[in-house]
Each structure stands twice: as C-alpha cells, then as structure tokens.
Coordinates of C-alpha atoms in Angstrom, one line a residue:
M922 CA 58.9 -27.6 -29.7
M923 CA 58.9 -30.6 -28.0
R924 CA 58.9 -29.1 -24.8
L925 CA 55.7 -27.4 -26.0
L926 CA 53.3 -30.0 -26.9
P927 CA 52.5 -31.1 -23.6
W928 CA 51.6 -27.8 -22.7
M929 CA 49.8 -27.6 -26.2
Y930 CA 47.8 -30.5 -25.5
L931 CA 47.1 -30.0 -22.3
A932 CA 45.5 -26.4 -23.7
V933 CA 43.1 -28.5 -26.1
A934 CA 42.5 -30.4 -23.5
F935 CA 41.1 -27.2 -21.0
V936 CA 39.4 -25.8 -24.0
F937 CA 38.2 -29.3 -24.6
I938 CA 36.6 -29.8 -21.4
Y939 CA 35.4 -26.0 -20.3
L940 CA 34.5 -24.3 -23.8
P941 CA 30.7 -25.9 -23.1
V942 CA 30.0 -24.7 -19.6
A943 CA 31.9 -21.5 -20.2
T944 CA 29.5 -21.1 -23.9
L945 CA 26.5 -22.0 -20.7
V946 CA 27.5 -19.2 -18.2
L947 CA 27.1 -17.0 -21.4
F948 CA 24.2 -17.4 -23.1
S949 CA 23.4 -17.0 -19.0
F950 CA 23.3 -14.1 -19.8
Q951 CA 21.7 -13.2 -23.0
D952 CA 19.1 -10.8 -23.1
G953 CA 16.9 -12.4 -25.7
Q954 CA 14.6 -15.4 -25.7
L955 CA 17.4 -17.6 -27.2
P956 CA 20.4 -19.0 -25.8
V957 CA 22.4 -18.0 -29.2
P958 CA 25.2 -16.1 -30.5
P959 CA 24.2 -13.4 -31.8
F960 CA 25.0 -12.6 -27.3
N961 CA 22.7 -9.1 -26.8
G962 CA 23.7 -8.7 -23.2
P963 CA 24.8 -8.8 -20.8
S964 CA 21.4 -9.3 -18.2
L965 CA 20.4 -10.7 -15.4
R966 CA 17.1 -11.4 -16.1
W967 CA 17.6 -15.2 -16.3
Y968 CA 19.0 -15.4 -13.8
G969 CA 16.1 -13.4 -11.6
D970 CA 13.5 -15.6 -13.4
V971 CA 15.2 -18.7 -12.6
L972 CA 15.6 -17.3 -8.9
G973 CA 12.1 -16.4 -8.9
D974 CA 10.3 -19.5 -9.7
S975 CA 8.6 -21.3 -7.3
R976 CA 9.0 -24.8 -9.3
L977 CA 12.7 -25.1 -9.4
T978 CA 13.3 -24.0 -6.0
A979 CA 11.1 -27.0 -5.1
A980 CA 12.6 -29.4 -7.9
L981 CA 16.6 -28.3 -5.5
I982 CA 15.8 -28.3 -2.5
N983 CA 14.0 -31.9 -3.6
S984 CA 16.9 -33.4 -5.7
V985 CA 19.1 -31.8 -2.6
L986 CA 17.2 -33.6 0.0
V987 CA 17.0 -36.9 -2.4
A988 CA 20.5 -36.7 -2.6
L989 CA 22.4 -35.9 1.3
G990 CA 19.7 -38.3 2.1
A991 CA 20.6 -41.5 -0.6
S992 CA 24.0 -41.0 -0.6
L993 CA 24.1 -41.7 3.8
I994 CA 22.1 -44.5 3.4
A995 CA 24.7 -46.0 0.8
V996 CA 27.1 -45.3 2.3
T997 CA 26.7 -46.5 5.2
L998 CA 25.5 -49.5 3.7
G999 CA 28.5 -50.0 2.0
F1000 CA 31.3 -49.1 5.0
L1001 CA 29.3 -52.5 6.7
A1002 CA 29.2 -54.2 3.7
A1003 CA 33.0 -53.6 3.0
Y1004 CA 33.9 -53.8 6.9
G1005 CA 31.8 -57.3 7.5
L1006 CA 33.3 -58.0 4.6
A1007 CA 36.9 -57.2 4.3
R1008 CA 36.9 -58.3 8.6
H1009 CA 35.1 -61.8 8.3
V1010 CA 36.0 -65.0 6.5
L1011 CA 32.2 -65.5 4.8
P1012 CA 31.5 -68.4 2.5
G1013 CA 30.9 -67.1 -1.0
S1014 CA 32.8 -64.1 0.5
A1015 CA 34.0 -63.0 -3.4
L1016 CA 30.4 -64.0 -5.4
I1017 CA 28.6 -61.8 -2.2
R1018 CA 31.0 -59.2 -3.5
A1019 CA 30.5 -59.7 -7.0
L1020 CA 26.8 -59.7 -6.5
L1021 CA 27.7 -56.2 -5.4
I1022 CA 29.3 -54.3 -7.5
A1023 CA 27.7 -55.8 -10.9
P1024 CA 25.2 -53.0 -10.7
L1025 CA 27.6 -50.4 -11.7
T1026 CA 27.5 -52.3 -15.1
V1027 CA 24.0 -52.6 -15.7
S1028 CA 22.0 -49.7 -17.2
Y1029 CA 20.3 -47.3 -15.1
L1030 CA 17.5 -47.8 -17.4
I1031 CA 16.8 -51.2 -16.6
V1032 CA 17.6 -50.5 -12.4
G1033 CA 15.0 -48.3 -13.2
L1034 CA 12.1 -50.5 -14.9
G1035 CA 13.0 -53.3 -12.6
L1036 CA 12.6 -50.5 -9.4
L1037 CA 9.7 -49.6 -11.0
I1038 CA 8.3 -52.9 -10.7
V1039 CA 9.2 -54.3 -7.7
L1040 CA 8.3 -51.2 -5.8
T1041 CA 4.9 -50.9 -7.6
Q1042 CA 3.9 -54.5 -6.8
A1043 CA 4.7 -53.6 -3.7
G1044 CA 2.4 -51.0 -3.8
L1045 CA 4.8 -48.5 -2.8
G1046 CA 3.3 -44.8 -4.5
L1047 CA 6.2 -43.0 -6.9
S1048 CA 7.7 -40.3 -4.3
L1049 CA 10.9 -38.6 -3.3
V1050 CA 11.5 -41.5 -1.5
T1051 CA 11.0 -44.5 -4.2
A1052 CA 13.8 -42.2 -6.1
G1053 CA 16.0 -42.0 -3.1
I1054 CA 15.5 -46.0 -2.8
G1055 CA 16.9 -45.8 -6.6
H1056 CA 19.2 -44.0 -5.5
V1057 CA 21.1 -45.5 -3.1
V1058 CA 20.6 -48.8 -5.4
I1059 CA 22.9 -47.1 -7.4
N1060 CA 24.9 -45.5 -5.5
L1061 CA 25.8 -48.9 -2.8
P1062 CA 27.9 -50.5 -5.3
L1063 CA 30.3 -47.4 -6.0
A1064 CA 30.4 -46.9 -2.3
F1065 CA 31.1 -50.5 -1.1
A1066 CA 34.2 -51.0 -4.1
I1067 CA 35.4 -47.5 -2.7
I1068 CA 35.5 -48.0 1.3
F1069 CA 36.7 -51.9 0.1
A1070 CA 39.0 -50.8 -1.6
A1071 CA 40.5 -48.9 1.5
M1072 CA 40.7 -51.6 4.0
G1073 CA 44.0 -52.4 4.2
A1074 CA 46.8 -54.2 6.4
Q1075 CA 47.6 -50.4 8.3
Q1076 CA 43.3 -50.4 9.7
Q1077 CA 43.5 -54.2 10.4
N1078 CA 46.5 -53.8 12.9
A1079 CA 45.2 -50.8 15.2
E1080 CA 41.7 -52.5 15.1
R1081 CA 43.7 -55.9 17.1
A1082 CA 45.6 -53.5 19.4
A1083 CA 42.5 -51.6 20.3
R1084 CA 40.0 -54.7 21.3
D1085 CA 43.5 -55.7 23.0
L1086 CA 43.4 -52.1 25.0
G1087 CA 39.7 -53.3 26.3
A1088 CA 37.9 -51.4 23.0
N1089 CA 34.9 -54.3 22.1
E1090 CA 33.5 -54.1 18.7
M1091 CA 31.6 -50.9 18.6
Q1092 CA 34.5 -48.3 19.8
V1093 CA 36.8 -49.6 17.5
I1094 CA 34.2 -49.2 14.3
L1095 CA 33.8 -45.8 16.0
L1096 CA 36.6 -44.5 17.3
V1097 CA 39.3 -46.7 15.0
T1098 CA 38.1 -47.9 11.7
V1099 CA 36.2 -45.0 10.5
P1100 CA 38.5 -41.9 11.4
M1101 CA 40.9 -43.9 9.8
L1102 CA 39.0 -44.7 6.3
A1103 CA 37.0 -41.2 6.8
P1104 CA 39.2 -40.0 3.2
A1105 CA 37.3 -43.2 1.5
I1106 CA 34.7 -42.8 3.4
G1107 CA 34.6 -38.9 2.0
A1108 CA 35.7 -39.6 -0.8
A1109 CA 32.3 -42.0 -1.5
F1110 CA 30.4 -40.0 0.0
F1111 CA 30.8 -36.8 -2.4
L1112 CA 30.9 -39.4 -5.2
S1113 CA 27.7 -40.3 -4.3
M1114 CA 26.4 -36.9 -4.3
T1115 CA 27.4 -35.9 -7.9
F1116 CA 26.2 -39.2 -9.2
S1117 CA 22.9 -38.6 -7.4
W1118 CA 22.6 -34.6 -7.7
D1119 CA 23.2 -35.3 -11.9
E1120 CA 20.5 -38.2 -12.2
F1121 CA 17.7 -38.2 -15.2
I1122 CA 16.6 -41.8 -15.2
I1123 CA 16.5 -43.0 -11.7
S1124 CA 14.3 -40.3 -11.0
F1125 CA 12.4 -39.7 -14.4
L1126 CA 10.6 -43.0 -13.9
L1127 CA 10.0 -43.5 -10.1
T1128 CA 8.9 -40.0 -8.6
R1129 CA 5.1 -37.9 -9.7
F1130 CA 4.1 -35.4 -9.0
D1131 CA 7.6 -34.0 -6.8
V1132 CA 10.8 -34.2 -9.0
T1133 CA 13.8 -32.9 -8.8
L1134 CA 16.3 -30.1 -10.6
P1135 CA 17.0 -32.7 -13.5
V1136 CA 13.3 -34.1 -14.2
E1137 CA 12.3 -30.0 -13.8
I1138 CA 14.8 -29.6 -16.3
W1139 CA 14.2 -31.5 -18.8
S1140 CA 9.8 -30.8 -18.1
M1141 CA 11.7 -27.0 -19.5
L1142 CA 13.2 -28.3 -23.1
R1143 CA 10.5 -29.9 -24.0
S1144 CA 9.5 -26.8 -24.6
G1145 CA 12.8 -25.3 -26.0
L1146 CA 16.0 -23.7 -25.5
S1147 CA 16.1 -21.4 -23.2
P1148 CA 18.0 -19.4 -21.2
R1149 CA 16.9 -20.0 -18.1
L1150 CA 17.9 -23.5 -18.9
N1151 CA 21.9 -21.6 -18.9
A1152 CA 21.2 -19.6 -16.2
I1153 CA 20.1 -23.1 -14.0
G1154 CA 23.4 -24.8 -15.1
S1155 CA 25.7 -21.6 -14.1
L1156 CA 23.9 -21.4 -11.1
V1157 CA 24.6 -25.4 -10.2
F1158 CA 28.0 -25.1 -12.0
L1159 CA 28.6 -21.8 -9.8
V1160 CA 27.4 -24.4 -6.2
S1161 CA 29.9 -27.1 -7.4
I1162 CA 32.4 -25.1 -7.5
A1163 CA 32.1 -23.2 -4.2
V1164 CA 31.5 -26.6 -2.2
V1165 CA 35.0 -27.5 -4.2
L1166 CA 37.0 -24.4 -3.3
T1167 CA 35.3 -25.4 0.5
L1168 CA 36.8 -28.4 0.9
E1169 CA 40.0 -27.2 -0.5
L1170 CA 40.6 -24.6 1.4
F1171 CA 39.0 -26.0 5.3
V1172 CA 39.4 -29.6 4.9
F1173 CA 41.9 -31.4 2.2
R1174 CA 44.6 -28.2 3.0
K1175 CA 43.8 -28.2 7.0
R1176 CA 44.2 -33.0 6.5
R1177 CA 47.6 -32.4 4.2
S1178 CA 48.7 -29.6 7.4

C-alpha cells in the first residue's frame, strides 16, 4: 500500500492539473452554443469560425510580435546588466541588483497604472509599442535574475583565458560568455515569451485599437461563454505543446547527446 501512495498522489496531481485543459479541449468540439454538458458533437464548426475570424487572427499576430520583441529586448538588457554586475565591481551593486529584481514583487496592476501615467505624460499614444514597453519592464527582472544566477567562476575563468589569448571584450562576450550561458539565456527568453504571451493587465492598460489575444478573449468573454473560446484555448495549448516537443526533439536532446 505504501508503494502505491506516491503513484496515487502523482495521478491525483496530474488530474488536478490537466482536467481543466481536457474539459476545455472537449467542449471546443461542442456542436451547441454553450460549452456545458451535455456534450453534443464532435464538430469542428467553432475551429472553422475561429480560424476565419480576422480580428482573432490579428490579435494572435499582435501577441506573437509583442512577445517576441519584448522578450528579445528584456533578455538582451538582462544579460548586459547581469554581465556588468557580475564581472565588474560597482559602487552600490547590491542596491542595483535589488532595484532590478524589485519589480517582481510589485503587482502588475500597479506597474501598468504607473506606466500608463508615464507614457501618457510623455505623449506616447497607446499601441502595441507601449504594450511591448510594459512587457519589457515586467520581464527584465526575471531575465536578469536567471542569467545572473548562472554566471559563475567557470565562465569567468574561460573569459580570462580568452583575453590572455588576445580576444577583445566583444569577442569574449560573443564567443565565450554567450555560448556558455546559452541554456540560461534560452530559459530567460522562453519564460519571458510565456509571461508576455499570457499577460492581460499590462496589455489591457497600454493598448487601444490594436490589441493582443488575451485582451481580445476578454472582450469576447463579456458577451458570455462560447465554444469559440474553448477552440481558441485549445489552439493556443496545441501550439504550446508543439513548441515544447520541437525544442525537446531538436534542441535539448541534441544538447544532451
């Protein structure tokens, strides 16, 4: 019995995690107007409706563009900040690190409202650009923390050896530091992508006409539940799973081998 307890716990944990997702996917094939029992189907009508909706397609593209751009900028700035603080002795470096990580402890609502006031006073109209700025602000502390934690003595010794062999500072960073920190940089990038992809509050406050997918889904929710929402969620889940499997098959497995 004691041997079965870990497996029972694992089964309950997986059911708790994946049952909502399974329910979402199941009722995306509902043939009726509401995603509630009894199940009528299966039917692909809502998938066809979603894929043919130009507003949803535009919101999806906006989300991808904002997530990619904001993640690239956040990881680049996070790497430069981590490299500077890890490799150089600066006055008040502990305070600087604390200030860089501090936004992780602040509510996104507070961050979004503050950015809304600052960007409005600066004369910037609300758009995908301002939403991207907001996503950089919330993702930069995460990227910095991940990359800074990965910088150790091993990389520092390799950098010193490269300098002794005649490499300049740019060559050291691009040819030694970045490749050695590639796993941490990749983790920071994909986590930033995930948070940016799902972020609603910042996107809602800092966009107006061109909106991201979470904001568009919220607009649809105001008119009530619909299998269309289930279809959207299922497609997003499918894309996420496809990305994870692709990385596992072609990146992580190759790195282990």
